Short mmCIF file of N, CA, C and O in Angstrom, two decimals:
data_model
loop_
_atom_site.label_atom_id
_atom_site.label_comp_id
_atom_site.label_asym_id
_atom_site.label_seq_id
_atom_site.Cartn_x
_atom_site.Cartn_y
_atom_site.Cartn_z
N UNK A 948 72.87 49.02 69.26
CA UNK A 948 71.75 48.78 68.39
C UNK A 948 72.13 49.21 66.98
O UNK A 948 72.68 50.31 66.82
N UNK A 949 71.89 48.46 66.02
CA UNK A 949 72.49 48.79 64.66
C UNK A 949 71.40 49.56 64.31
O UNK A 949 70.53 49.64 65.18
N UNK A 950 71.16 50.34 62.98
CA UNK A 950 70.56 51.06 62.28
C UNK A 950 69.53 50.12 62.20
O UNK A 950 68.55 50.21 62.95
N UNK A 951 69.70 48.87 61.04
CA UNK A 951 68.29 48.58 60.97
C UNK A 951 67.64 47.58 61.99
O UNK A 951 66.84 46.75 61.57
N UNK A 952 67.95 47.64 63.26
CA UNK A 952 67.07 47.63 64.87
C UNK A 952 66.07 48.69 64.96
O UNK A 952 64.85 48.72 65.13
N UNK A 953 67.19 49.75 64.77
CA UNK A 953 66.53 50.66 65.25
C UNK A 953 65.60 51.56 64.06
O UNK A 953 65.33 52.76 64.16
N UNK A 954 65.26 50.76 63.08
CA UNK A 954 64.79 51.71 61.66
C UNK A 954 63.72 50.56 62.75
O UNK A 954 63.36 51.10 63.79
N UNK A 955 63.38 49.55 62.61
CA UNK A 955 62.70 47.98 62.96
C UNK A 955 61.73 48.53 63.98
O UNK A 955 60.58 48.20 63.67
N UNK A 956 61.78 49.12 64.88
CA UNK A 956 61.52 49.53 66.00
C UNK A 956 60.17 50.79 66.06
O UNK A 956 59.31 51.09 66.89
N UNK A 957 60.60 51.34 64.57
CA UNK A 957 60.18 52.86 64.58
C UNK A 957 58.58 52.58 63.56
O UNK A 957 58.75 51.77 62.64
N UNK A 958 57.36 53.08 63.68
CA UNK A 958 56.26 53.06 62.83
C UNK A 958 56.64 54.45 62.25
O UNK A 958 56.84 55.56 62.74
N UNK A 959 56.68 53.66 60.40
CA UNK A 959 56.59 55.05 59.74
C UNK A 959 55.77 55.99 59.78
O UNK A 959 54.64 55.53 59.69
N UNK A 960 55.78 57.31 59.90
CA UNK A 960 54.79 57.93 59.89
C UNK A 960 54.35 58.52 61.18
O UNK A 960 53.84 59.64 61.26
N UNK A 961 54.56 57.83 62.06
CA UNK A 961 54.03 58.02 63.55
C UNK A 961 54.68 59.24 64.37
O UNK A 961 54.12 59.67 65.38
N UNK A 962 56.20 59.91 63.78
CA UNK A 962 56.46 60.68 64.06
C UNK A 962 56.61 61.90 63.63
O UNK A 962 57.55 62.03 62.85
N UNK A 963 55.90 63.01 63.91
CA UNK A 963 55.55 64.52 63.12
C UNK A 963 56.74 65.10 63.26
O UNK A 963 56.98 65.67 62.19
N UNK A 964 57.65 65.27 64.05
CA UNK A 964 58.76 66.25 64.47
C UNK A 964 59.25 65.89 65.30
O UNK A 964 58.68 65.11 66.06
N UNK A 965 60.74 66.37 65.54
CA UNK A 965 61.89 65.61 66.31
C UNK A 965 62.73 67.02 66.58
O UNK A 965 63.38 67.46 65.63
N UNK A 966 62.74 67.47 67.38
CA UNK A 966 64.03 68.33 67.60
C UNK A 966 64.78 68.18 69.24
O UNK A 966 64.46 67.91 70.40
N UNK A 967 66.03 68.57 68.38
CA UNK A 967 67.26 68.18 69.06
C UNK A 967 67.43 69.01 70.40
O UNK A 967 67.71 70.16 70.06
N UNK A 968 67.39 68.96 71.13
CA UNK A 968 67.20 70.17 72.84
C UNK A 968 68.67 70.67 72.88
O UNK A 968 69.15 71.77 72.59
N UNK A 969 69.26 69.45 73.35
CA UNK A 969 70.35 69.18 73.98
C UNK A 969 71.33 68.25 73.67
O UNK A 969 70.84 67.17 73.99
N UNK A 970 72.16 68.12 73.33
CA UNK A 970 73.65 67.12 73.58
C UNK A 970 74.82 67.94 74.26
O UNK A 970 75.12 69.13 74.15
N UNK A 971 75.52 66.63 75.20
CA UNK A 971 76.44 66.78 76.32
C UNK A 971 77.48 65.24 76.21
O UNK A 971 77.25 64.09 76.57
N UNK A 972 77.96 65.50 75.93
CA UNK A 972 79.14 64.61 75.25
C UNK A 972 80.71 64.82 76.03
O UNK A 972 81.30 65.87 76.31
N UNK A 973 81.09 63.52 76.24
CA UNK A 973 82.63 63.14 77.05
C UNK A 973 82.92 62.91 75.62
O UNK A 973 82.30 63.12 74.58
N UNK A 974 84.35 62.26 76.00
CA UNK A 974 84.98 61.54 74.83
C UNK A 974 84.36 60.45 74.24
O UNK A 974 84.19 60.34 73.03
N UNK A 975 83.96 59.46 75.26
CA UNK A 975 82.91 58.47 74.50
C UNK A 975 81.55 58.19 74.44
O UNK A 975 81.17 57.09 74.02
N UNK A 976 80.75 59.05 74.82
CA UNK A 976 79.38 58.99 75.30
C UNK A 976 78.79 60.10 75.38
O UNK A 976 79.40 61.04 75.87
N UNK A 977 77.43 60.26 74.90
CA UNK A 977 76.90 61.61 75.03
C UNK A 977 75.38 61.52 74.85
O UNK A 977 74.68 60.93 74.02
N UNK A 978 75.07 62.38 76.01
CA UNK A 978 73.14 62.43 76.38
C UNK A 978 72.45 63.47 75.68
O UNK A 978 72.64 64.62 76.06
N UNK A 979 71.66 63.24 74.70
CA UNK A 979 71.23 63.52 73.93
C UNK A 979 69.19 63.82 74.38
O UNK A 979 68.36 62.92 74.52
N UNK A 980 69.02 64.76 74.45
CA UNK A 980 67.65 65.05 75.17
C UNK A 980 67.43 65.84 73.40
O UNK A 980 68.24 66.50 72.74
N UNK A 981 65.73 65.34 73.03
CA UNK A 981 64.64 65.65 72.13
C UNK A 981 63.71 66.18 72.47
O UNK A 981 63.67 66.46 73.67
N UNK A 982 62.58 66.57 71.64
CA UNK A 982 61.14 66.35 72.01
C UNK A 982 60.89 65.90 70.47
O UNK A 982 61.33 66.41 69.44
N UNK A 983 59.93 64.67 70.66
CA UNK A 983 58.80 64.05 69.98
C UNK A 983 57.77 65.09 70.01
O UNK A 983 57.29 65.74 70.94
N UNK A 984 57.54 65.07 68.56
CA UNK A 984 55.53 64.93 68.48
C UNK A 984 55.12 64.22 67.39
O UNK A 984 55.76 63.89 66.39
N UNK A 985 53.99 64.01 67.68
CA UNK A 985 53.64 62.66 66.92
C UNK A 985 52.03 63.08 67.44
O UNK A 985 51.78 64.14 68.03
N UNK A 986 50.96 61.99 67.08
CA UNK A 986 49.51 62.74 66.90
C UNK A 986 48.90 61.70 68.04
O UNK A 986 49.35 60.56 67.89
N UNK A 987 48.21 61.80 68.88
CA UNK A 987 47.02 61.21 69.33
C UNK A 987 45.82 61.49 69.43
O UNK A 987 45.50 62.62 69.78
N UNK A 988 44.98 60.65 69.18
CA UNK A 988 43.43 60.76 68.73
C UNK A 988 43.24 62.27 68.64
O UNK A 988 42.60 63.02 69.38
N UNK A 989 44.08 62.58 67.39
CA UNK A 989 43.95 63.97 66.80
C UNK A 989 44.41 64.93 67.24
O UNK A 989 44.05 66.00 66.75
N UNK A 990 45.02 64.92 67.93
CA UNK A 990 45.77 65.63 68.91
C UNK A 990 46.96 65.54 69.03
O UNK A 990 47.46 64.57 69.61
N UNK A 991 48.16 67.16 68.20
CA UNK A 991 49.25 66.87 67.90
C UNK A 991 50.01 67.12 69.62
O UNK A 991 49.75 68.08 70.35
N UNK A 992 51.17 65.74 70.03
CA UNK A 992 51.36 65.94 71.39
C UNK A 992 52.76 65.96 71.66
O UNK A 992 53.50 65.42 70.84
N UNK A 993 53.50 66.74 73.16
CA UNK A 993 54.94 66.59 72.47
C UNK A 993 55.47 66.07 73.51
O UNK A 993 54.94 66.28 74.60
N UNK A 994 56.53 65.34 73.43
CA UNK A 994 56.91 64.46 74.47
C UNK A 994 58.65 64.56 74.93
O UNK A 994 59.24 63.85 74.11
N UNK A 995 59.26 64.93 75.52
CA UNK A 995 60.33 65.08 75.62
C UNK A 995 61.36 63.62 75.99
O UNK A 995 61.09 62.92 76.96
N UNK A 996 62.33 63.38 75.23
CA UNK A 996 63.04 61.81 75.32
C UNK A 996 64.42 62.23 75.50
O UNK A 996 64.89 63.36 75.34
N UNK A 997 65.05 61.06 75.87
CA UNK A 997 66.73 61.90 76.42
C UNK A 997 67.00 60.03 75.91
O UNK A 997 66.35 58.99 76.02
N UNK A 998 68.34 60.43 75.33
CA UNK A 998 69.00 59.03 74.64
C UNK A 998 70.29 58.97 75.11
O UNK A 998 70.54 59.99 75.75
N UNK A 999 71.47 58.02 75.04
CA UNK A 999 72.02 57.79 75.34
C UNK A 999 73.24 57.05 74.31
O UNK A 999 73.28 55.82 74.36
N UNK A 1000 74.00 57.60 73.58
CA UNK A 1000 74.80 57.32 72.57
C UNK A 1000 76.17 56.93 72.95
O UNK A 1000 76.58 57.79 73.73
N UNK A 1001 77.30 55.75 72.71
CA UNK A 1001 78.53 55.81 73.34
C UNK A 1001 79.07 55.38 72.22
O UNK A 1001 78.47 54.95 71.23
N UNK A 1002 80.71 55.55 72.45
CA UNK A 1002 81.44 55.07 70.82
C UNK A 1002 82.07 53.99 71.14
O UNK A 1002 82.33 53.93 72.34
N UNK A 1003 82.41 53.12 70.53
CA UNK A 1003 83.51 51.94 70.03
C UNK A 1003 83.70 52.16 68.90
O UNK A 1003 82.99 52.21 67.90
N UNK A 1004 85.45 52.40 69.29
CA UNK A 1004 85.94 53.01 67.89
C UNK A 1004 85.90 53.95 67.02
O UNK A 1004 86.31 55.06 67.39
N UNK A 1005 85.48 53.81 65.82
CA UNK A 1005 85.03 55.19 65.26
C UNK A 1005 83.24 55.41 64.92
O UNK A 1005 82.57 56.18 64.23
N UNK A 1006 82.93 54.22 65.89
CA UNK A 1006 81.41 54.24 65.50
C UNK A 1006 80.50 54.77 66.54
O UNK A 1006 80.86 54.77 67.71
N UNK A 1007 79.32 55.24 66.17
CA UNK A 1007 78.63 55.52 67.51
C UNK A 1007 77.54 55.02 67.61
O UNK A 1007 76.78 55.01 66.65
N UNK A 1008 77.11 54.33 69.15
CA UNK A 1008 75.87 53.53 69.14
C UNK A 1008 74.60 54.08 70.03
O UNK A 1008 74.86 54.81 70.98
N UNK A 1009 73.32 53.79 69.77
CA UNK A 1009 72.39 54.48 70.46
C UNK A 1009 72.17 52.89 71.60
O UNK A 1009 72.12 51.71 71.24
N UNK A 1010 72.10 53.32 72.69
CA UNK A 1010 71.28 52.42 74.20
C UNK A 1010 70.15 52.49 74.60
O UNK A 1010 69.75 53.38 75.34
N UNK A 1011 69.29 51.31 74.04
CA UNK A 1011 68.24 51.49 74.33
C UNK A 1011 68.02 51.37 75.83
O UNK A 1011 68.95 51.12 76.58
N UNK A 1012 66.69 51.56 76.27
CA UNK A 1012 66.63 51.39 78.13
C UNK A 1012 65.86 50.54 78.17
O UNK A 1012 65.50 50.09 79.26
#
């Protein structure tokens, strides 16, 4: 997924905070666990997400599910 997919994808604003838990990384691939928060009907809520990043080359790509 290129950058602007994944900028495409995202509502500005919608996300309050992002922190990083976890990354666990081989040579080409590495699982990457967050938590989201972001607001519902006023109510700040936090959501925990785990991603999935692999390289070609010298680049690295996120997999969506």
């Amino acid at each position: 997924m290129s950058l602007a997919d994944f900028a495409s994808g995202i509502r500005v604003g919608f996300w309050k905070e992002v922190a990083v838990d976890k990354v666990e990384c081989d040579a080409d691939r590495c699982e990457v666990s967050t938590t989201i928060e972001y607001e519902y009907r006023g109510t700040r809520v936090k959501t925990p997400n785990r991603e999935t990043w692999v390289r070609d080359g010298s680049d690295w790509w996120y997999l969506r599910r």
